[in-house]
Short mmCIF file of C-alpha atoms in Angstrom, two decimals:
data_model
loop_
_atom_site.label_atom_id
_atom_site.label_comp_id
_atom_site.label_asym_id
_atom_site.label_seq_id
_atom_site.Cartn_x
_atom_site.Cartn_y
_atom_site.Cartn_z
CA ALA I 210 4.67 -0.43 73.96
CA GLY I 211 7.82 -2.57 74.11
CA GLY I 212 7.26 -3.29 77.81
CA ILE I 213 3.63 -4.20 77.27
CA GLY I 214 4.39 -6.50 74.33
CA LEU I 215 7.14 -8.21 76.31
CA LEU I 216 4.76 -8.75 79.21
CA TYR I 217 2.12 -10.09 76.80
CA LYS I 218 4.59 -12.56 75.25
CA GLN I 219 5.77 -13.75 78.67
CA ARG I 220 2.17 -14.32 79.82
CA ALA I 221 1.26 -16.18 76.64
CA SER I 222 4.24 -18.49 76.88
CA ILE I 223 3.69 -19.29 80.56
CA SER I 224 -0.02 -20.19 80.57
CA GLY I 225 -0.29 -22.07 77.26
CA ALA I 226 -3.88 -20.87 76.66
CA GLY I 227 -5.16 -19.59 73.34
CA PRO I 228 -3.75 -16.38 71.93
CA THR I 229 -7.15 -14.67 71.71
CA THR I 230 -7.83 -15.12 75.42
CA PHE I 231 -4.37 -14.02 76.31
CA ALA I 232 -4.42 -10.99 74.16
CA LEU I 233 -7.19 -9.57 76.30
CA VAL I 234 -5.86 -10.88 79.60
CA GLY I 235 -2.33 -9.91 78.63
CA ASP I 236 -3.42 -6.39 77.81
CA LEU I 237 -5.20 -6.08 81.19
CA ALA I 238 -2.22 -7.56 83.01
CA CYS I 239 0.12 -5.20 81.19
CA ALA I 240 -2.09 -2.26 81.99
CA ARG I 241 -2.11 -3.26 85.66
CA ALA I 242 1.65 -3.72 85.66
CA VAL I 243 2.12 -0.28 84.11
CA ALA I 244 -0.28 1.26 86.67
CA VAL I 245 1.60 -0.39 89.55
CA ALA I 246 4.92 0.75 88.11
CA MET I 247 3.59 4.30 87.76
CA GLU I 248 2.22 4.25 91.29
CA GLY I 249 5.62 3.05 92.47
CA ALA I 250 7.35 5.84 90.57
CA PHE I 251 4.97 8.43 92.00
CA ALA I 252 5.39 6.95 95.48
CA ALA I 253 9.16 7.03 95.10
CA GLN I 254 9.00 10.67 93.99
CA ALA I 255 6.72 11.50 96.90
CA ILE I 256 9.13 9.81 99.30
CA GLU I 257 12.07 11.64 97.78
CA TRP I 258 10.17 14.92 98.04
CA GLY I 259 9.31 14.17 101.67
CA ILE I 260 12.94 13.38 102.42
CA ALA I 261 14.03 16.60 100.72
CA VAL I 262 11.52 18.63 102.72
CA HIS I 263 12.66 16.96 105.95
CA GLN I 264 16.31 17.57 105.12
CA GLY I 265 15.48 21.20 104.30
CA GLU I 266 13.79 21.57 107.67
CA GLN I 267 16.80 19.99 109.39
CA LEU I 268 19.18 22.32 107.55
CA SER I 269 17.04 25.30 108.46
CA ALA I 270 17.06 24.26 112.12
CA GLN I 271 20.84 23.75 112.02
CA ALA I 272 21.28 27.19 110.43
CA THR I 273 19.19 28.74 113.19
CA VAL I 274 21.29 27.01 115.86
CA LEU I 275 24.53 28.11 114.17
CA GLU I 276 23.33 31.71 113.93
CA ALA I 277 22.47 31.69 117.64
CA GLN I 278 25.90 30.26 118.47
CA ARG I 279 27.59 32.89 116.31
CA ASP I 280 25.63 35.67 118.04
CA GLN I 281 26.57 34.26 121.44
CA LEU I 282 30.25 34.12 120.46
CA GLU I 283 30.15 37.70 119.18
CA ARG I 284 28.66 38.87 122.47
CA ALA I 285 31.33 36.93 124.38
CA VAL I 286 34.13 38.48 122.33
CA ARG I 287 32.73 41.99 122.80
CA LEU I 288 32.48 41.38 126.55
CA GLU I 289 36.04 40.05 126.70
CA VAL I 290 37.36 43.08 124.80
CA ARG I 291 35.47 45.49 127.08
CA GLN I 292 36.80 43.70 130.17
CA SER I 293 40.34 43.72 128.76
CA VAL I 294 40.17 47.44 128.03
CA GLU I 295 38.94 48.08 131.58
CA GLN I 296 41.76 45.93 132.96
CA MET I 297 44.24 48.02 130.95
CA ARG I 298 42.79 51.25 132.34
CA ALA I 299 42.88 49.90 135.90
CA ALA I 300 46.45 48.65 135.43
CA ARG I 301 47.56 52.06 134.14
CA ARG I 302 45.94 53.74 137.14
CA GLY I 303 47.71 51.19 139.36
CA VAL I 304 51.08 51.96 137.81
CA GLU I 305 50.50 55.70 138.21
CA ALA I 306 49.50 55.28 141.86
CA ALA I 307 52.43 52.95 142.58
CA HIS I 308 54.83 55.36 140.87
CA THR I 309 53.52 58.23 143.00
CA ALA I 310 53.83 56.09 146.15
CA SER I 311 57.36 55.07 145.18
CA GLU I 312 58.39 58.70 144.66
CA ALA I 313 56.90 59.61 148.05
CA ALA I 314 58.72 56.70 149.73
CA GLN I 315 61.97 57.77 148.03
CA ALA I 316 61.52 61.32 149.32
CA ALA I 317 60.72 60.01 152.83
CA TYR I 318 63.83 57.84 152.81
CA GLU I 319 66.05 60.71 151.69
CA SER I 320 64.53 62.84 154.43
CA ARG I 321 65.30 60.13 157.03
CA VAL I 322 68.88 59.92 155.76
CA ALA I 323 69.26 63.68 156.29
CA GLN I 324 67.65 63.42 159.75
CA VAL I 325 70.02 60.58 160.74
CA ARG I 326 73.01 62.69 159.64
CA ALA I 327 71.66 65.62 161.63
CA GLY I 328 71.11 63.37 164.63
CA SER I 329 67.35 63.92 164.83
CA ALA I 330 66.44 60.36 163.71
CA THR I 331 67.73 56.92 164.60
CA ASN I 332 68.96 54.11 162.44
CA ALA I 333 65.69 52.27 163.23
CA ASP I 334 63.80 55.19 161.65
CA LEU I 335 66.05 54.96 158.61
CA THR I 336 65.51 51.17 158.38
CA ALA I 337 61.74 51.66 158.56
CA ALA I 338 61.92 54.23 155.74
CA ALA I 339 64.08 51.82 153.70
CA VAL I 340 61.49 49.05 154.20
CA GLN I 341 58.70 51.38 153.06
CA LEU I 342 60.74 52.36 150.00
CA ASP I 343 61.34 48.69 149.14
CA GLN I 344 57.62 47.94 149.53
CA ALA I 345 56.73 50.88 147.29
CA ARG I 346 59.21 49.73 144.65
CA LEU I 347 57.80 46.19 144.86
CA SER I 348 54.27 47.57 144.45
CA LEU I 349 55.42 49.51 141.39
CA LEU I 350 56.97 46.35 139.97
CA ASN I 351 53.73 44.38 140.59
CA ALA I 352 51.66 47.14 139.01
CA THR I 353 53.94 47.11 135.96
CA ILE I 354 53.54 43.34 135.68
CA ASP I 355 49.76 43.75 135.93
CA LEU I 356 49.90 46.31 133.12
CA HIS I 357 51.88 43.91 130.88
CA LEU I 358 49.42 41.10 131.63
CA ALA I 359 46.49 43.39 130.83
CA ARG I 360 48.13 44.33 127.52
CA ALA I 361 48.66 40.66 126.68
CA HIS I 362 45.05 39.85 127.58
CA LEU I 363 43.79 42.70 125.39
CA SER I 364 45.99 41.57 122.50
CA HIS I 365 44.57 38.08 122.87
CA ALA I 366 40.99 39.40 122.99
CA LEU I 367 41.64 41.40 119.81
CA ALA I 368 43.32 38.36 118.18
CA GLU I 369 46.53 40.28 117.54
#
C-alpha cells in the first residue's frame, strides 16, 4: 500500500490534473507498476533458477570427468605396480642366473690354474678363463644394480 500511495502522490503532483481523475489513473498506473515489478521479480527468479540448473549440469559434467580421470589414474597405478613387481621378479632371476654363471666361471678359472700348474694348459688359456670370470662378475654386478633399480621403481609405484 505504501508503494502504491507513493506512486499515486507522485503522479498527482506531476500532471496537475484533478484529484478525482488521478485517483483512478493513479490506481491503474500503480497496479501496472506493481504487475511489472512482479513480472520482473518472477523473471529474475526464473533466470536465477535457470542459472542454477545450468551450473548444476556443469558441476555434474565436471564430476563425471573427474571420476573418469580418477578411474584412469587408478588403472595406471595398478599397471605400474604390476610392471614393477614383474621387473623385481625378472631382476631376481637375473641375479640368480648371474650368480650361477659367476660360480661356474670361478670354478673354470680355478681349474685352468690347476691345469697351468700341471702343464696341461697355457697362460693364454688361463687369461681366457680370467676374462670369462671378470665378465661373469660384471654381469652379476649389473644384475644386482638392476635388482636395486627394480626395488626403487616398486617403492616409487607403491608410494613408499
